[in-house]
Tab-separated table of C-alpha atoms and ligand atoms in Angstrom:
chain	number	residue	atom	x	y	z
L	28	MET	CA	52.170	-5.445	7.236
L	29	ALA	CA	49.429	-4.220	9.549
L	30	LEU	CA	45.895	-4.037	8.186
L	31	ARG	CA	44.874	-0.519	7.180
L	32	CYS	CA	41.156	0.326	7.020
L	33	ASP	CA	39.005	3.354	6.290
L	34	LEU	CA	37.038	2.761	9.472
L	35	ILE	CA	37.397	0.546	12.538
L	36	ILE	CA	34.637	0.154	15.109
L	37	ARG	CA	36.324	-1.200	18.250
L	38	ASP	CA	35.223	-3.283	21.210
L	39	ALA	CA	31.571	-3.524	20.128
L	40	THR	CA	29.162	-6.301	21.052
L	41	LEU	CA	28.823	-7.985	17.664
L	42	PHE	CA	25.518	-9.485	16.523
L	43	ASP	CA	26.575	-11.083	13.254
L	44	GLY	CA	23.067	-11.463	11.786
L	45	THR	CA	23.132	-15.276	11.648
L	46	GLY	CA	21.463	-15.673	15.036
L	47	ALA	CA	24.767	-16.833	16.595
L	48	PRO	CA	25.505	-15.645	20.155
L	49	ARG	CA	26.866	-12.115	20.518
L	50	ARG	CA	30.588	-11.637	21.094
L	51	VAL	CA	32.833	-8.671	21.710
L	52	GLY	CA	35.094	-7.624	18.838
L	53	ASP	CA	36.179	-5.088	16.250
L	54	VAL	CA	34.955	-4.533	12.687
L	55	GLY	CA	37.080	-2.925	9.968
L	56	VAL	CA	35.676	-1.354	6.798
L	57	THR	CA	37.506	-0.472	3.595
L	58	GLY	CA	35.567	0.999	0.681
L	59	ASP	CA	32.126	-0.585	0.626
L	60	ARG	CA	33.151	-3.852	2.309
L	61	ILE	CA	33.884	-5.286	5.714
L	62	THR	CA	37.593	-6.122	5.658
L	63	GLY	CA	38.092	-7.458	9.154
L	64	VAL	CA	36.059	-8.930	12.026
L	65	GLY	CA	37.458	-9.968	15.409
L	66	ASP	CA	40.540	-8.622	17.144
L	67	LEU	CA	41.890	-5.802	14.961
L	68	GLY	CA	44.351	-4.614	17.657
L	69	GLY	CA	47.172	-4.439	15.128
L	70	ALA	CA	45.163	-2.554	12.502
L	71	THR	CA	44.829	1.183	11.980
L	72	ALA	CA	42.188	3.308	10.261
L	73	ASP	CA	41.417	6.836	9.113
L	74	ARG	CA	38.526	6.868	11.558
L	75	GLU	CA	38.207	4.830	14.743
L	76	VAL	CA	35.017	4.534	16.768
L	77	MET	CA	35.238	3.227	20.343
L	78	ALA	CA	32.052	1.243	20.873
L	79	THR	CA	32.433	-0.367	24.288
L	80	GLY	CA	28.994	-1.458	25.507
L	81	ARG	CA	27.407	-0.688	22.156
L	82	ALA	CA	25.913	-3.268	19.773
L	83	LEU	CA	27.034	-3.540	16.152
L	84	ALA	CA	24.822	-5.417	13.701
L	85	PRO	CA	24.357	-5.664	9.938
L	86	GLY	CA	22.125	-2.828	8.693
L	87	PHE	CA	18.473	-3.806	8.954
L	88	ILE	CA	16.574	-4.950	5.871
L	89	ASP	CA	13.008	-3.656	5.731
L	90	ALA	CA	11.316	-6.623	4.095
L	91	HIS	CA	8.105	-4.778	3.257
L	92	THR	CA	7.900	-1.133	2.261
L	93	HIS	CA	6.129	1.293	-0.015
L	94	ASP	CA	9.260	3.414	-0.477
L	95	ASP	CA	9.161	3.253	-4.313
L	96	ARG	CA	8.989	7.030	-4.558
L	97	ALA	CA	10.737	7.855	-1.262
L	98	VAL	CA	14.014	6.345	-2.550
L	99	LEU	CA	13.975	8.899	-5.380
L	100	MET	CA	13.234	11.949	-3.254
L	101	GLY	CA	16.551	12.758	-1.624
L	102	CYS	CA	17.969	11.606	1.637
L	103	ASP	CA	15.758	13.405	4.145
L	104	CYS	CA	12.683	11.510	2.996
L	105	LEU	CA	14.327	8.336	4.303
L	106	ARG	CA	15.258	9.647	7.747
L	107	CYS	CA	12.320	7.560	8.979
L	108	LYS	CA	14.238	4.454	7.865
L	109	SER	CA	17.909	5.375	8.394
L	110	SER	CA	17.148	6.561	11.942
L	111	GLN	CA	15.934	3.022	12.722
L	112	GLY	CA	19.078	1.367	11.389
L	113	VAL	CA	17.513	0.303	8.080
L	114	THR	CA	19.990	0.135	5.170
L	115	THR	CA	17.925	-1.783	2.576
L	116	VAL	CA	14.254	-1.465	1.640
L	117	VAL	CA	12.113	-3.818	-0.433
L	118	VAL	CA	9.750	-1.800	-2.654
L	119	GLY	CA	6.865	-2.740	-4.961
L	120	ASN	CA	4.768	-4.612	-2.408
L	121	CYS	CA	1.040	-5.361	-2.296
L	122	GLY	CA	0.822	-5.271	-6.099
L	123	VAL	CA	1.776	-1.580	-6.158
L	124	SER	CA	4.982	-0.468	-7.877
L	125	LEU	CA	5.918	2.855	-9.414
L	126	ALA	CA	7.118	1.125	-12.589
L	127	PRO	CA	6.235	0.296	-15.272
L	128	LEU	CA	3.402	2.812	-15.631
L	129	THR	CA	3.013	6.285	-17.054
L	130	THR	CA	-0.085	8.341	-16.389
L	131	THR	CA	-0.795	12.004	-15.788
L	132	ALA	CA	-4.081	11.294	-13.983
L	133	ARG	CA	-4.223	10.276	-10.322
L	134	PRO	CA	-4.204	6.442	-10.423
L	135	PRO	CA	-6.919	4.437	-8.618
L	136	ALA	CA	-6.400	3.628	-4.919
L	137	PRO	CA	-4.277	2.077	-3.533
L	138	LEU	CA	-1.700	3.075	-6.210
L	139	ASP	CA	-2.044	6.672	-5.016
L	140	LEU	CA	-0.359	5.610	-1.741
L	141	ILE	CA	3.040	5.828	-3.408
L	142	GLY	CA	2.629	8.282	-6.221
L	143	GLU	CA	0.656	11.413	-6.730
L	144	ASP	CA	0.381	13.288	-9.994
L	145	GLY	CA	3.665	13.678	-11.806
L	146	TRP	CA	5.342	10.597	-10.337
L	147	TRP	CA	3.966	8.016	-12.741
L	148	ARG	CA	6.604	8.551	-15.412
L	149	PHE	CA	8.494	5.264	-15.689
L	150	ASP	CA	7.392	3.462	-18.808
L	151	SER	CA	9.734	0.559	-18.066
L	152	PHE	CA	11.470	-0.859	-15.026
L	153	ALA	CA	14.764	0.107	-16.690
L	154	GLU	CA	13.769	3.787	-16.472
L	155	TYR	CA	13.000	3.413	-12.747
L	156	ALA	CA	16.325	1.606	-12.179
L	157	ASP	CA	18.045	4.415	-14.022
L	158	ALA	CA	16.412	7.030	-11.777
L	159	ILE	CA	17.692	5.177	-8.697
L	160	ARG	CA	21.186	5.238	-10.187
L	161	LYS	CA	20.993	8.945	-11.057
L	162	THR	CA	19.470	10.100	-7.750
L	163	PRO	CA	20.617	7.430	-5.303
L	164	ALA	CA	19.181	7.096	-1.788
L	165	ALA	CA	20.718	6.575	1.651
L	166	VAL	CA	19.409	2.993	1.531
L	167	ASN	CA	19.723	0.130	-0.924
L	168	THR	CA	16.598	-0.694	-2.929
L	169	TYR	CA	15.371	-4.186	-3.827
L	170	ALA	CA	12.424	-3.932	-6.188
L	171	ILE	CA	9.368	-5.949	-7.152
L	172	VAL	CA	6.828	-5.160	-9.880
L	173	GLY	CA	3.166	-5.044	-8.916
L	174	HIS	CA	0.165	-6.684	-10.533
L	175	GLN	CA	-2.090	-3.705	-9.707
L	176	THR	CA	0.272	-1.385	-11.560
L	177	LEU	CA	0.315	-3.758	-14.552
L	178	ARG	CA	-3.493	-4.086	-14.561
L	179	VAL	CA	-3.901	-0.291	-14.528
L	180	ARG	CA	-1.448	-0.098	-17.418
L	181	CYS	CA	-2.856	-2.912	-19.545
L	182	MET	CA	-6.631	-3.130	-18.959
L	183	GLY	CA	-7.920	0.183	-20.266
L	184	GLY	CA	-9.410	1.336	-16.964
L	185	ASP	CA	-11.749	-1.662	-16.807
L	186	LEU	CA	-10.392	-3.447	-13.717
L	187	ALA	CA	-13.521	-5.088	-12.305
L	188	ARG	CA	-12.997	-8.277	-14.319
L	189	PRO	CA	-10.350	-10.926	-14.989
L	190	ALA	CA	-7.792	-9.927	-17.625
L	191	ASN	CA	-8.308	-11.350	-21.117
L	192	ASP	CA	-5.679	-13.377	-22.982
L	193	ARG	CA	-4.194	-10.399	-24.773
L	194	GLU	CA	-3.870	-8.410	-21.524
L	195	ILE	CA	-2.365	-11.378	-19.720
L	196	ALA	CA	0.216	-11.777	-22.487
L	197	GLU	CA	1.123	-8.104	-22.257
L	198	MET	CA	1.440	-8.175	-18.436
L	199	ARG	CA	3.529	-11.344	-18.646
L	200	ARG	CA	5.815	-9.668	-21.178
L	201	LEU	CA	6.235	-6.685	-18.832
L	202	VAL	CA	7.080	-8.975	-15.890
L	203	ALA	CA	9.736	-10.747	-17.971
L	204	GLU	CA	11.141	-7.434	-19.185
L	205	SER	CA	11.214	-5.926	-15.674
L	206	LEU	CA	12.993	-8.978	-14.271
L	207	ALA	CA	15.581	-8.692	-17.031
L	208	GLU	CA	16.042	-5.011	-16.160
L	209	GLY	CA	16.715	-5.509	-12.441
L	210	ALA	CA	13.455	-6.308	-10.660
L	211	SER	CA	13.540	-9.272	-8.282
L	212	GLY	CA	9.950	-10.427	-8.173
L	213	PHE	CA	6.258	-9.939	-8.820
L	214	SER	CA	3.658	-8.935	-6.213
L	215	THR	CA	-0.124	-8.999	-5.963
L	216	GLY	CA	-2.584	-7.163	-3.725
L	217	LEU	CA	-5.569	-9.439	-4.292
L	218	TRP	CA	-7.553	-7.799	-1.480
L	219	TYR	CA	-7.690	-4.485	-3.347
L	220	PRO	CA	-10.329	-3.552	-5.960
L	221	PRO	CA	-7.879	-3.140	-8.901
L	222	ASN	CA	-6.554	-6.667	-8.205
L	223	MET	CA	-9.428	-8.622	-6.636
L	224	HIS	CA	-11.024	-9.662	-9.919
L	225	ALA	CA	-7.827	-11.375	-11.028
L	226	THR	CA	-8.308	-15.127	-10.817
L	227	THR	CA	-5.688	-17.481	-9.415
L	228	GLU	CA	-5.039	-18.560	-13.010
L	229	GLU	CA	-4.429	-14.957	-14.102
L	230	VAL	CA	-1.819	-14.525	-11.355
L	231	ILE	CA	-0.079	-17.762	-12.331
L	232	ALA	CA	-0.072	-16.780	-16.014
L	233	VAL	CA	1.282	-13.271	-15.416
L	234	GLY	CA	3.890	-14.516	-12.912
L	235	GLU	CA	5.121	-17.289	-15.183
L	236	PRO	CA	8.421	-15.542	-16.163
L	237	LEU	CA	9.533	-15.592	-12.496
L	238	LYS	CA	10.769	-19.153	-12.757
L	239	ALA	CA	13.201	-18.685	-15.610
L	240	ALA	CA	14.469	-15.398	-14.154
L	241	GLY	CA	14.845	-16.723	-10.601
L	242	GLY	CA	12.328	-14.252	-9.160
L	243	MET	CA	9.927	-14.582	-6.255
L	244	TYR	CA	6.175	-14.233	-5.807
L	245	PHE	CA	4.908	-11.851	-3.080
L	246	THR	CA	1.332	-11.251	-2.007
L	247	HIS	CA	-0.981	-9.183	0.096
L	248	MET	CA	-3.471	-12.014	0.153
L	249	ARG	CA	-7.073	-11.981	-1.044
L	250	ASP	CA	-8.377	-12.299	2.501
L	251	GLU	CA	-6.545	-11.937	5.828
L	252	ALA	CA	-9.778	-12.331	7.818
L	253	ASP	CA	-12.315	-15.191	7.697
L	254	ARG	CA	-10.711	-16.837	4.688
L	255	VAL	CA	-7.103	-16.426	5.744
L	256	CYS	CA	-6.360	-20.169	5.497
L	257	ALA	CA	-7.940	-20.423	2.029
L	258	SER	CA	-5.824	-17.423	1.011
L	259	ILE	CA	-2.653	-19.098	2.272
L	260	GLU	CA	-3.626	-22.170	0.222
L	261	GLU	CA	-4.095	-19.971	-2.855
L	262	THR	CA	-0.673	-18.377	-2.278
L	263	LEU	CA	0.975	-21.780	-1.928
L	264	LYS	CA	-0.735	-22.986	-5.083
L	265	ILE	CA	0.512	-19.970	-7.047
L	266	GLY	CA	4.083	-20.445	-5.778
L	267	LYS	CA	4.001	-24.138	-6.591
L	268	ARG	CA	2.460	-23.737	-10.056
L	269	ILE	CA	4.913	-21.019	-11.083
L	270	GLY	CA	7.702	-22.985	-9.405
L	271	VAL	CA	9.134	-20.182	-7.233
L	272	PRO	CA	9.235	-19.230	-3.532
L	273	ALA	CA	5.986	-17.689	-2.236
L	274	TRP	CA	6.047	-14.771	0.175
L	275	ILE	CA	3.099	-13.707	2.343
L	276	SER	CA	3.211	-10.002	3.165
L	277	HIS	CA	2.404	-8.600	6.610
L	278	HIS	CA	0.959	-11.853	7.898
L	279	LYS	CA	-1.972	-11.299	10.239
L	280	CYS	CA	-5.334	-12.682	11.294
L	281	SER	CA	-7.659	-9.782	10.755
L	282	MET	CA	-10.883	-8.782	12.558
L	283	PRO	CA	-12.051	-9.719	16.082
L	284	GLU	CA	-13.771	-12.978	15.093
L	285	ASN	CA	-10.432	-14.280	13.778
L	286	TYR	CA	-8.315	-13.391	16.796
L	287	GLY	CA	-6.224	-16.358	17.901
L	288	ARG	CA	-6.211	-18.046	14.496
L	289	SER	CA	-2.462	-17.531	14.051
L	290	VAL	CA	-2.169	-20.899	15.814
L	291	GLN	CA	-3.818	-22.407	12.716
L	292	THR	CA	-2.104	-20.277	10.089
L	293	LEU	CA	1.383	-20.829	11.501
L	294	ALA	CA	0.783	-24.591	11.661
L	295	LEU	CA	-0.307	-24.515	8.012
L	296	LEU	CA	2.749	-22.472	6.992
L	297	GLU	CA	5.093	-24.745	8.937
L	298	ALA	CA	3.654	-27.863	7.331
L	299	SER	CA	3.901	-26.375	3.841
L	300	ALA	CA	7.491	-25.219	4.394
L	301	SER	CA	8.613	-28.839	4.200
L	302	LEU	CA	7.048	-29.099	0.730
L	303	GLN	CA	7.883	-25.764	-0.915
L	304	GLU	CA	9.664	-22.472	-0.240
L	305	VAL	CA	7.420	-20.103	1.682
L	306	ALA	CA	8.131	-17.153	3.972
L	307	PHE	CA	6.375	-14.173	5.490
L	308	ASP	CA	7.011	-10.771	7.029
L	309	MET	CA	5.220	-8.982	9.861
L	310	TYR	CA	5.152	-5.619	11.638
L	311	PRO	CA	5.037	-5.244	15.422
L	312	TYR	CA	1.674	-3.489	15.943
L	313	PRO	CA	-1.950	-4.628	16.340
L	314	ALA	CA	-3.158	-2.091	13.737
L	315	GLY	CA	-2.767	-1.975	9.956
L	316	SER	CA	-2.829	0.950	7.549
L	317	THR	CA	-3.805	1.524	3.955
L	318	VAL	CA	-6.184	3.612	1.882
L	319	LEU	CA	-9.577	4.340	3.453
L	320	MET	CA	-12.245	2.004	2.029
L	321	PRO	CA	-15.747	2.950	3.252
L	322	ASP	CA	-17.374	-0.373	2.330
L	323	ARG	CA	-14.900	-2.303	4.495
L	324	LEU	CA	-15.539	-0.295	7.686
L	325	ARG	CA	-17.034	-1.876	10.799
L	326	ASP	CA	-18.488	-0.248	13.865
L	327	ASP	CA	-16.458	-2.444	16.242
L	328	VAL	CA	-13.029	-1.618	14.767
L	329	ARG	CA	-11.314	1.694	15.522
L	330	VAL	CA	-10.041	3.799	12.599
L	331	ILE	CA	-7.687	6.810	12.587
L	332	ILE	CA	-7.457	8.976	9.461
L	333	THR	CA	-3.876	9.257	8.107
L	334	TRP	CA	-4.583	11.719	5.271
L	335	SER	CA	-7.467	13.115	3.262
L	336	ILE	CA	-7.315	15.181	0.109
L	337	PRO	CA	-10.567	17.148	0.633
L	338	HIS	CA	-10.154	17.335	4.438
L	339	PRO	CA	-6.464	17.368	5.382
L	340	GLU	CA	-7.450	18.862	8.772
L	341	PHE	CA	-8.705	15.435	9.913
L	342	ALA	CA	-5.358	13.624	9.588
L	343	GLY	CA	-4.709	11.987	12.967
L	344	LYS	CA	-8.380	12.099	14.024
L	345	ASP	CA	-10.628	9.170	14.908
L	346	LEU	CA	-13.142	8.466	12.150
L	347	LYS	CA	-15.894	8.146	14.806
L	348	GLU	CA	-15.191	11.683	15.999
L	349	VAL	CA	-15.226	13.009	12.459
L	350	ALA	CA	-18.569	11.295	11.859
L	351	ARG	CA	-19.974	12.661	15.119
L	352	GLY	CA	-18.847	16.180	14.175
L	353	TRP	CA	-20.671	15.849	10.865
L	354	ASN	CA	-23.680	14.266	12.520
L	355	THR	CA	-23.494	11.204	10.313
L	356	ASP	CA	-22.366	7.556	10.317
L	357	ILE	CA	-18.778	6.415	9.723
L	358	ARG	CA	-19.423	5.190	6.166
L	359	THR	CA	-20.915	8.481	5.019
L	360	ALA	CA	-18.110	10.386	6.750
L	361	ALA	CA	-15.517	8.149	5.076
L	362	GLU	CA	-17.051	8.817	1.641
L	363	LYS	CA	-16.648	12.551	2.228
L	364	LEU	CA	-12.982	12.121	3.184
L	365	LEU	CA	-11.953	10.239	0.002
L	366	PRO	CA	-9.344	9.956	-1.315
L	367	ALA	CA	-7.917	9.239	2.107
L	368	GLY	CA	-5.859	6.839	4.184
L	369	ALA	CA	-6.545	5.049	7.456
L	370	ILE	CA	-5.085	3.117	10.372
L	371	THR	CA	-7.300	0.192	11.387
L	372	PHE	CA	-7.049	-1.592	14.768
L	373	GLN	CA	-7.871	-5.023	13.375
L	374	MET	CA	-5.422	-7.406	15.050
L	375	ASP	CA	-4.937	-9.171	18.347
L	376	GLU	CA	-1.722	-8.429	20.244
L	377	GLU	CA	-1.334	-12.142	21.068
L	378	ASP	CA	-1.380	-13.033	17.347
L	379	VAL	CA	1.148	-10.272	16.651
L	380	ARG	CA	3.479	-11.758	19.261
L	381	ARG	CA	2.976	-15.347	18.127
L	382	ILE	CA	3.784	-14.429	14.514
L	383	MET	CA	6.798	-12.304	15.540
L	384	ALA	CA	8.249	-15.076	17.718
L	385	HIS	CA	7.777	-17.758	15.039
L	386	PRO	CA	11.129	-18.763	13.543
L	387	MET	CA	9.839	-18.382	9.952
L	388	SER	CA	8.876	-14.695	10.190
L	389	VAL	CA	11.020	-11.693	9.289
L	390	ILE	CA	10.422	-8.034	10.092
L	391	GLY	CA	9.044	-5.541	7.575
L	392	SER	CA	7.564	-2.161	8.456
L	393	ASP	CA	4.882	-1.752	5.764
L	394	GLY	CA	5.394	1.945	6.499
L	395	ILE	CA	3.692	4.435	4.189
L	396	PRO	CA	6.129	7.322	3.786
L	397	HIS	CA	3.923	10.019	2.246
L	398	ASP	CA	1.016	9.998	4.723
L	399	ALA	CA	0.365	13.213	6.636
L	400	HIS	CA	-0.184	11.302	9.896
L	401	PRO	CA	1.437	7.908	9.203
L	402	HIS	CA	1.101	4.679	11.145
L	403	PRO	CA	3.977	4.717	13.702
L	404	ARG	CA	5.484	1.596	12.083
L	405	LEU	CA	7.060	3.923	9.493
L	406	TRP	CA	9.445	5.347	12.125
L	407	GLY	CA	9.418	2.741	14.883
L	408	THR	CA	9.258	-0.862	13.645
L	409	PHE	CA	12.828	-2.093	14.135
L	410	PRO	CA	13.669	-0.394	17.471
L	411	ARG	CA	10.253	-1.509	18.762
L	412	VAL	CA	11.053	-5.178	18.095
L	413	LEU	CA	14.482	-4.778	19.704
L	414	GLY	CA	13.506	-2.590	22.659
L	415	LEU	CA	9.963	-3.579	23.561
L	416	TYR	CA	9.597	-7.172	22.373
L	417	SER	CA	13.157	-8.415	22.863
L	418	ARG	CA	14.700	-6.463	25.745
L	419	GLN	CA	11.608	-5.601	27.797
L	420	LEU	CA	9.209	-8.467	27.135
L	421	GLY	CA	11.757	-11.219	26.367
L	422	LEU	CA	9.581	-12.533	23.504
L	423	LEU	CA	12.698	-13.312	21.471
L	424	SER	CA	16.427	-12.919	22.079
L	425	MET	CA	18.290	-9.929	20.662
L	426	GLU	CA	20.191	-12.413	18.434
L	427	GLU	CA	16.947	-13.853	17.031
L	428	ALA	CA	15.370	-10.418	16.606
L	429	ILE	CA	18.390	-9.163	14.646
L	430	HIS	CA	18.497	-12.368	12.567
L	431	LYS	CA	14.883	-11.611	11.475
L	432	MET	CA	16.016	-8.132	10.347
L	433	THR	CA	19.260	-9.148	8.631
L	434	GLY	CA	20.690	-12.598	7.867
L	435	ARG	CA	17.432	-14.517	7.526
L	436	THR	CA	15.891	-11.773	5.420
L	437	ALA	CA	18.923	-11.495	3.116
L	438	SER	CA	19.118	-15.219	2.492
L	439	LEU	CA	15.381	-15.536	1.736
L	440	PHE	CA	15.525	-12.608	-0.688
L	441	GLY	CA	18.775	-13.773	-2.275
L	442	MET	CA	20.717	-10.641	-1.294
L	443	ILE	CA	24.306	-11.798	-1.615
L	444	ASP	CA	26.863	-10.513	0.934
L	445	ARG	CA	24.260	-8.564	2.890
L	446	GLY	CA	22.725	-9.106	6.308
L	447	VAL	CA	25.847	-10.561	7.917
L	448	LEU	CA	28.957	-9.283	9.684
L	449	ARG	CA	31.630	-11.166	7.857
L	450	GLU	CA	34.831	-10.306	6.058
L	451	GLY	CA	33.962	-9.594	2.421
L	452	ALA	CA	30.328	-8.676	3.068
L	453	TYR	CA	29.033	-5.192	2.228
L	454	ALA	CA	29.529	-2.725	5.072
L	455	ASP	CA	25.853	-2.064	5.812
L	456	LEU	CA	26.055	-1.484	9.574
L	457	VAL	CA	24.087	-0.178	12.535
L	458	LEU	CA	25.674	0.812	15.834
L	459	PHE	CA	23.212	1.088	18.720
L	460	ASP	CA	22.805	0.996	22.467
L	461	PRO	CA	21.171	-2.345	23.326
L	462	ALA	CA	20.157	-1.033	26.753
L	463	ARG	CA	18.335	1.974	25.328
L	464	VAL	CA	17.130	1.143	21.813
L	465	MET	CA	13.368	1.808	21.609
L	466	ASP	CA	10.751	3.241	19.290
L	467	ALA	CA	9.374	6.692	20.097
L	468	ALA	CA	6.727	6.995	17.364
L	469	THR	CA	3.155	6.556	18.617
L	470	PHE	CA	-0.303	6.528	17.058
L	471	GLU	CA	-0.729	10.055	18.417
L	472	VAL	CA	2.726	11.435	17.476
L	473	PRO	CA	3.986	9.150	14.711
L	474	LYS	CA	6.889	11.046	13.165
L	475	GLN	CA	9.567	10.552	15.793
L	476	GLU	CA	13.087	9.236	15.594
L	477	SER	CA	13.729	6.130	17.651
L	478	LEU	CA	16.051	6.123	20.659
L	479	GLY	CA	19.431	4.481	20.984
L	480	ILE	CA	20.542	4.322	17.322
L	481	ASP	CA	24.052	5.864	17.280
L	482	GLU	CA	25.243	5.594	13.690
L	483	VAL	CA	24.275	3.858	10.461
L	484	TRP	CA	26.444	3.029	7.433
L	485	THR	CA	25.286	1.944	3.976
L	486	ASN	CA	27.914	0.407	1.677
L	487	GLY	CA	30.626	1.690	4.024
L	488	ARG	CA	29.436	5.315	4.080
L	489	PRO	CA	27.840	6.990	7.142
L	490	VAL	CA	24.241	7.978	6.382
L	491	PHE	CA	22.821	8.756	9.817
L	492	ARG	CA	24.278	9.933	13.140
L	493	ALA	CA	22.382	10.426	16.391
L	494	GLY	CA	21.942	14.130	17.082
L	495	ALA	CA	23.177	15.174	13.665
L	496	GLY	CA	20.552	13.336	11.593
L	497	MET	CA	21.154	12.417	7.973
L	498	THR	CA	24.712	13.019	6.795
L	499	GLY	CA	23.609	13.819	3.245
L	500	GLU	CA	25.478	10.872	1.738
L	501	THR	CA	23.533	8.671	-0.671
L	502	PRO	CA	25.515	5.455	-1.172
L	503	GLY	CA	22.433	3.245	-1.726
L	504	ARG	CA	22.182	1.002	-4.791
L	505	LEU	CA	19.612	-1.019	-6.630
L	506	ILE	CA	20.262	-4.607	-5.580
L	507	ARG	CA	18.684	-7.720	-6.955
L	508	ARG	CA	17.917	-11.301	-6.174
L	509	ASN	CA	20.680	-13.797	-6.785
L	510	ARG	CA	20.340	-17.510	-6.551
L	511	VAL	CA	23.190	-19.203	-4.758
Q	610	ZN	ZN1	-0.377	-4.900	1.894
Q	611	CU	CU1	2.114	-3.107	2.115
């Protein structure tokens, strides 16, 4: 009997996510799974999409996000991701997770990046997982618990010191509990004030349950500037001592005096990869973004304000201009803007390209979804890699670029049956025009849908269509790390 599917996408150029060469073929979907790949000439379906000249790939996995709250806010909040072809987001990065923490007060920066008042209401990871089940998103969620969140919860507001034994025991218990309830790892943001006084030994002690649970360790490292190599060594030590894979978030060499040092850092990471499991993500821009921190500002590094509570009118403005308008210096101006967020032009384009082209890297946006004037990576990361860096600049092939957004990412994270076009895999799919795909978001106008993304499916259901926007369907699930 002929194969019968819910959906068949015909005559597409298939990028299967493994990095293998593209080939022309059909893909059939039934329920939430891919049920046929290749020549489905004899098969029929309720819906058929003719895709001649179009590319079909596994839905993109955003390896680094701060979408903890966005995944609970209804589908339109994730148009920034679905319109890029993203079908899975990794939340809880940089030591910041929405669970497990309850507080009615505004939490210290950078926790306020993801949750304002009223959103810190998940006393356990189980409650957060339950919220994802009750109000599902258009994307799948893979979650990590953050050390900064745990320190705020367990240290009585006194964060400028290492945790004591009792606090460490409590944080360790919460990590173990969260992993049992569906979290996939533990993250630190050792560069940030609420986390920077944690010693290496504190991180190892709190992360100890990762090994038994099969979780991973993720980090926004202590220093991505002068001491970037020492920070990589610290990360490797933590991964080795806990006995789990170590993941370096948004790898970069920060500040002008460190430009070019990715030659060193990549050599170090390559050498260590033969000794232990280590991986890293990156975003395709020479500027970063986080909360505004006046004491870290420098006169030779450009800053754009992304939001400010007391002065929302300055979102999108250069800090230098704001300071000039107030007749003061940038540090004083920054103090007046707090709490606030910023984009910082702290990287070298050559380093960005070297890290992107390196076979070990995967793509993660690090987008911040609640900023008034967000860094353009929130809307543009994946089409920018495909359109600018692959098609126009030839830095990496389309096959390699897609592998870094799908198959490689899924296998490193332990996402079973995701990130590949294969019979039996989940039908997370993106259909796009390989000749036209491109980011449109800029530092000046950051909230713009990318070009060339035709349709996106999560778990077999259409979530985004070009021209029509979000479909309103929310088939996303909480997914977790599995060890094969
Ligand atoms: Zn970070
Ligand atoms: Cu981040």
